[in-house]
Amino acid sequence: MISHAIPWASATFNGARHRLTIAGDDSGFDAWLAGLPEADLPLRGHLVADLAVTGRESLADQQVATIEALTVEER
């Protein structure tokens, strides 16, 4: 897994934009990715405001996916 985060802010919220690249090697990975944008993801002190699978590719015997998320700090 490779991850990258950059600070993000609006007039009323602070948070971060995240990009994760992960790999999986079975059919469960596809199902997990399909449900991920609608999943309730608890994150202490933050809310997941937006999440999307933005890229997918096959490499040898693995599937690689890029996930982008926006988290905001709870107040």
JSON list of C-alpha atoms in Angstrom, two decimals, residues 7-68:
[
{"chain": "A", "resi": 7, "resn": "PRO", "atom": "CA", "xyz": [-4.04, 19.25, 4.15]},
{"chain": "A", "resi": 8, "resn": "TRP", "atom": "CA", "xyz": [-7.39, 20.61, 2.99]},
{"chain": "A", "resi": 9, "resn": "ALA", "atom": "CA", "xyz": [-9.58, 23.44, 4.30]},
{"chain": "A", "resi": 10, "resn": "SER", "atom": "CA", "xyz": [-12.74, 25.30, 3.40]},
{"chain": "A", "resi": 11, "resn": "ALA", "atom": "CA", "xyz": [-14.29, 28.34, 5.04]},
{"chain": "A", "resi": 12, "resn": "THR", "atom": "CA", "xyz": [-15.86, 26.13, 7.72]},
{"chain": "A", "resi": 13, "resn": "PHE", "atom": "CA", "xyz": [-13.91, 22.83, 7.80]},
{"chain": "A", "resi": 14, "resn": "ASN", "atom": "CA", "xyz": [-10.36, 21.52, 8.12]},
{"chain": "A", "resi": 15, "resn": "GLY", "atom": "CA", "xyz": [-9.28, 18.12, 6.93]},
{"chain": "A", "resi": 16, "resn": "ALA", "atom": "CA", "xyz": [-7.15, 16.29, 4.39]},
{"chain": "A", "resi": 17, "resn": "ARG", "atom": "CA", "xyz": [-7.30, 14.75, 0.94]},
{"chain": "A", "resi": 18, "resn": "HIS", "atom": "CA", "xyz": [-5.93, 11.21, 0.84]},
{"chain": "A", "resi": 19, "resn": "ARG", "atom": "CA", "xyz": [-4.80, 9.00, -2.01]},
{"chain": "A", "resi": 20, "resn": "LEU", "atom": "CA", "xyz": [-4.20, 5.30, -1.38]},
{"chain": "A", "resi": 21, "resn": "THR", "atom": "CA", "xyz": [-2.92, 2.70, -3.82]},
{"chain": "A", "resi": 22, "resn": "ILE", "atom": "CA", "xyz": [-3.62, -0.86, -2.70]},
{"chain": "A", "resi": 23, "resn": "ALA", "atom": "CA", "xyz": [-3.38, -4.32, -4.24]},
{"chain": "A", "resi": 24, "resn": "GLY", "atom": "CA", "xyz": [-5.51, -7.42, -3.84]},
{"chain": "A", "resi": 25, "resn": "ASP", "atom": "CA", "xyz": [-5.45, -10.87, -5.36]},
{"chain": "A", "resi": 26, "resn": "ASP", "atom": "CA", "xyz": [-8.90, -12.43, -5.02]},
{"chain": "A", "resi": 27, "resn": "SER", "atom": "CA", "xyz": [-12.54, -11.87, -5.95]},
{"chain": "A", "resi": 28, "resn": "GLY", "atom": "CA", "xyz": [-13.24, -10.51, -2.46]},
{"chain": "A", "resi": 29, "resn": "PHE", "atom": "CA", "xyz": [-11.11, -7.50, -3.36]},
{"chain": "A", "resi": 30, "resn": "ASP", "atom": "CA", "xyz": [-13.51, -6.55, -6.19]},
{"chain": "A", "resi": 31, "resn": "ALA", "atom": "CA", "xyz": [-16.54, -6.83, -3.90]},
{"chain": "A", "resi": 32, "resn": "TRP", "atom": "CA", "xyz": [-14.81, -4.80, -1.19]},
{"chain": "A", "resi": 33, "resn": "LEU", "atom": "CA", "xyz": [-13.94, -2.03, -3.66]},
{"chain": "A", "resi": 34, "resn": "ALA", "atom": "CA", "xyz": [-17.51, -1.97, -5.01]},
{"chain": "A", "resi": 35, "resn": "GLY", "atom": "CA", "xyz": [-18.96, -1.36, -1.53]},
{"chain": "A", "resi": 36, "resn": "LEU", "atom": "CA", "xyz": [-16.29, 1.00, -0.27]},
{"chain": "A", "resi": 37, "resn": "PRO", "atom": "CA", "xyz": [-17.80, 4.35, -1.42]},
{"chain": "A", "resi": 38, "resn": "GLU", "atom": "CA", "xyz": [-21.00, 3.65, 0.56]},
{"chain": "A", "resi": 39, "resn": "ALA", "atom": "CA", "xyz": [-19.31, 2.07, 3.61]},
{"chain": "A", "resi": 40, "resn": "ASP", "atom": "CA", "xyz": [-19.47, 3.65, 7.07]},
{"chain": "A", "resi": 41, "resn": "LEU", "atom": "CA", "xyz": [-15.81, 4.14, 7.94]},
{"chain": "A", "resi": 42, "resn": "PRO", "atom": "CA", "xyz": [-15.28, 5.17, 11.57]},
{"chain": "A", "resi": 43, "resn": "LEU", "atom": "CA", "xyz": [-12.26, 7.41, 11.98]},
{"chain": "A", "resi": 44, "resn": "ARG", "atom": "CA", "xyz": [-11.64, 8.91, 15.41]},
{"chain": "A", "resi": 45, "resn": "GLY", "atom": "CA", "xyz": [-11.93, 12.69, 15.33]},
{"chain": "A", "resi": 46, "resn": "HIS", "atom": "CA", "xyz": [-12.74, 12.82, 11.61]},
{"chain": "A", "resi": 47, "resn": "LEU", "atom": "CA", "xyz": [-15.55, 12.14, 9.16]},
{"chain": "A", "resi": 48, "resn": "VAL", "atom": "CA", "xyz": [-15.08, 10.61, 5.73]},
{"chain": "A", "resi": 49, "resn": "ALA", "atom": "CA", "xyz": [-16.84, 13.24, 3.61]},
{"chain": "A", "resi": 50, "resn": "ASP", "atom": "CA", "xyz": [-16.12, 11.72, 0.21]},
{"chain": "A", "resi": 51, "resn": "LEU", "atom": "CA", "xyz": [-14.53, 8.51, -1.04]},
{"chain": "A", "resi": 52, "resn": "ALA", "atom": "CA", "xyz": [-14.11, 7.16, -4.57]},
{"chain": "A", "resi": 53, "resn": "VAL", "atom": "CA", "xyz": [-12.22, 4.40, -6.35]},
{"chain": "A", "resi": 54, "resn": "THR", "atom": "CA", "xyz": [-10.48, 6.50, -9.01]},
{"chain": "A", "resi": 55, "resn": "GLY", "atom": "CA", "xyz": [-8.32, 3.94, -10.78]},
{"chain": "A", "resi": 56, "resn": "ARG", "atom": "CA", "xyz": [-7.94, 0.21, -11.34]},
{"chain": "A", "resi": 57, "resn": "GLU", "atom": "CA", "xyz": [-5.47, -1.94, -13.23]},
{"chain": "A", "resi": 58, "resn": "SER", "atom": "CA", "xyz": [-4.26, -5.52, -13.44]},
{"chain": "A", "resi": 59, "resn": "LEU", "atom": "CA", "xyz": [-0.61, -6.25, -12.74]},
{"chain": "A", "resi": 60, "resn": "ALA", "atom": "CA", "xyz": [0.51, -9.87, -13.08]},
{"chain": "A", "resi": 61, "resn": "ASP", "atom": "CA", "xyz": [-1.66, -11.80, -10.61]},
{"chain": "A", "resi": 62, "resn": "GLN", "atom": "CA", "xyz": [-2.92, -8.78, -8.65]},
{"chain": "A", "resi": 63, "resn": "GLN", "atom": "CA", "xyz": [-5.50, -6.06, -9.02]},
{"chain": "A", "resi": 64, "resn": "VAL", "atom": "CA", "xyz": [-4.29, -2.56, -8.08]},
{"chain": "A", "resi": 65, "resn": "ALA", "atom": "CA", "xyz": [-6.73, 0.18, -7.10]},
{"chain": "A", "resi": 66, "resn": "THR", "atom": "CA", "xyz": [-6.37, 3.87, -6.35]},
{"chain": "A", "resi": 67, "resn": "ILE", "atom": "CA", "xyz": [-8.74, 5.29, -3.74]},
{"chain": "A", "resi": 68, "resn": "GLU", "atom": "CA", "xyz": [-9.19, 8.99, -3.04]}
]
